[in-house]
Amino acid sequence: MSQTTTFSVDGMTCAHCVHHVTTELTAIPGVRDVSIELVNGGSSPVTVVSDEPLTDAAIAAAIDEAGYALTPKGSLL
């Protein structure tokens, strides 16, 4: 059974940024699809489809490894 998780990431400004975030997220075990709607200069919505439950810590670590930041919890989609 798949799980869909949506959150926002700050700091992405181009396709290269999207590529880095996508690469880090797809490295998480169980992730099978990542979709990012780039919002230049704002928080970009990110949707992850996984075969396993994702922890907030795993998501945050992947975003941090890519060099970006999760939008604060109160601003999540």
PDB file of C-alpha atoms in Angstrom, residues 6-76:
ATOM      1  CA  THR A   6       3.264  16.444   0.928  1.00  0.00           C
ATOM      2  CA  PHE A   7       5.422  19.187   2.412  1.00  0.00           C
ATOM      3  CA  SER A   8       7.193  22.374   1.315  1.00  0.00           C
ATOM      4  CA  VAL A   9      10.857  23.177   0.787  1.00  0.00           C
ATOM      5  CA  ASP A  10      12.452  26.629   0.933  1.00  0.00           C
ATOM      6  CA  GLY A  11      15.364  27.844  -1.149  1.00  0.00           C
ATOM      7  CA  MET A  12      14.952  26.078  -4.490  1.00  0.00           C
ATOM      8  CA  THR A  13      15.304  28.423  -7.459  1.00  0.00           C
ATOM      9  CA  CYS A  14      15.915  26.263 -10.548  1.00  0.00           C
ATOM     10  CA  ALA A  15      15.721  22.821 -12.155  1.00  0.00           C
ATOM     11  CA  HIS A  16      19.170  21.996 -10.729  1.00  0.00           C
ATOM     12  CA  CYS A  17      17.786  22.545  -7.212  1.00  0.00           C
ATOM     13  CA  VAL A  18      14.809  20.318  -7.976  1.00  0.00           C
ATOM     14  CA  HIS A  19      17.183  17.615  -9.234  1.00  0.00           C
ATOM     15  CA  HIS A  20      19.233  17.674  -5.999  1.00  0.00           C
ATOM     16  CA  VAL A  21      16.153  17.406  -3.779  1.00  0.00           C
ATOM     17  CA  THR A  22      14.637  14.663  -5.958  1.00  0.00           C
ATOM     18  CA  THR A  23      17.887  12.669  -5.868  1.00  0.00           C
ATOM     19  CA  GLU A  24      18.108  12.817  -2.070  1.00  0.00           C
ATOM     20  CA  LEU A  25      14.447  11.942  -1.543  1.00  0.00           C
ATOM     21  CA  THR A  26      14.514   8.990  -3.939  1.00  0.00           C
ATOM     22  CA  ALA A  27      17.477   7.598  -1.981  1.00  0.00           C
ATOM     23  CA  ILE A  28      15.158   7.025   1.009  1.00  0.00           C
ATOM     24  CA  PRO A  29      14.150   3.332   1.075  1.00  0.00           C
ATOM     25  CA  GLY A  30      10.612   2.817  -0.200  1.00  0.00           C
ATOM     26  CA  VAL A  31      10.305   6.119  -2.100  1.00  0.00           C
ATOM     27  CA  ARG A  32       9.091   5.461  -5.629  1.00  0.00           C
ATOM     28  CA  ASP A  33       8.034   8.890  -6.899  1.00  0.00           C
ATOM     29  CA  VAL A  34       8.857  12.528  -6.149  1.00  0.00           C
ATOM     30  CA  SER A  35       6.998  15.474  -7.654  1.00  0.00           C
ATOM     31  CA  ILE A  36       8.107  19.072  -7.066  1.00  0.00           C
ATOM     32  CA  GLU A  37       6.296  22.232  -8.150  1.00  0.00           C
ATOM     33  CA  LEU A  38       9.070  24.836  -8.263  1.00  0.00           C
ATOM     34  CA  VAL A  39       8.036  28.180  -6.778  1.00  0.00           C
ATOM     35  CA  ASN A  40      10.923  30.549  -7.436  1.00  0.00           C
ATOM     36  CA  GLY A  41      11.487  32.724  -4.387  1.00  0.00           C
ATOM     37  CA  GLY A  42       9.003  30.858  -2.211  1.00  0.00           C
ATOM     38  CA  SER A  43       8.181  27.509  -0.679  1.00  0.00           C
ATOM     39  CA  SER A  44       7.961  24.763  -3.293  1.00  0.00           C
ATOM     40  CA  PRO A  45       5.394  22.001  -2.717  1.00  0.00           C
ATOM     41  CA  VAL A  46       6.903  18.506  -2.750  1.00  0.00           C
ATOM     42  CA  THR A  47       4.883  15.298  -2.979  1.00  0.00           C
ATOM     43  CA  VAL A  48       6.497  11.944  -2.228  1.00  0.00           C
ATOM     44  CA  VAL A  49       4.892   8.571  -2.908  1.00  0.00           C
ATOM     45  CA  SER A  50       6.396   5.699  -0.949  1.00  0.00           C
ATOM     46  CA  ASP A  51       5.763   2.031  -0.327  1.00  0.00           C
ATOM     47  CA  GLU A  52       6.731   2.456   3.333  1.00  0.00           C
ATOM     48  CA  PRO A  53       5.833   5.095   5.944  1.00  0.00           C
ATOM     49  CA  LEU A  54       8.263   8.027   5.896  1.00  0.00           C
ATOM     50  CA  THR A  55       9.462   9.665   9.079  1.00  0.00           C
ATOM     51  CA  ASP A  56       9.785  13.417   9.439  1.00  0.00           C
ATOM     52  CA  ALA A  57      13.436  12.831  10.381  1.00  0.00           C
ATOM     53  CA  ALA A  58      14.161  10.946   7.136  1.00  0.00           C
ATOM     54  CA  ILE A  59      12.545  13.661   5.047  1.00  0.00           C
ATOM     55  CA  ALA A  60      14.324  16.464   6.922  1.00  0.00           C
ATOM     56  CA  ALA A  61      17.695  14.689   6.612  1.00  0.00           C
ATOM     57  CA  ALA A  62      17.277  14.232   2.854  1.00  0.00           C
ATOM     58  CA  ILE A  63      16.296  17.877   2.339  1.00  0.00           C
ATOM     59  CA  ASP A  64      19.211  19.015   4.510  1.00  0.00           C
ATOM     60  CA  GLU A  65      21.633  16.767   2.593  1.00  0.00           C
ATOM     61  CA  ALA A  66      20.444  18.403  -0.637  1.00  0.00           C
ATOM     62  CA  GLY A  67      21.267  21.809   0.875  1.00  0.00           C
ATOM     63  CA  TYR A  68      17.755  23.137   1.422  1.00  0.00           C
ATOM     64  CA  ALA A  69      15.304  23.573   4.299  1.00  0.00           C
ATOM     65  CA  LEU A  70      11.840  22.311   5.045  1.00  0.00           C
ATOM     66  CA  THR A  71       9.282  25.070   5.413  1.00  0.00           C
ATOM     67  CA  PRO A  72       8.421  25.365   9.135  1.00  0.00           C
ATOM     68  CA  LYS A  73       5.662  22.945  10.252  1.00  0.00           C
ATOM     69  CA  GLY A  74       2.986  25.627  10.526  1.00  0.00           C
ATOM     70  CA  SER A  75       3.453  26.347   6.812  1.00  0.00           C
ATOM     71  CA  LEU A  76       3.320  22.784   5.496  1.00  0.00           C
TER      72      LEU A  76
END
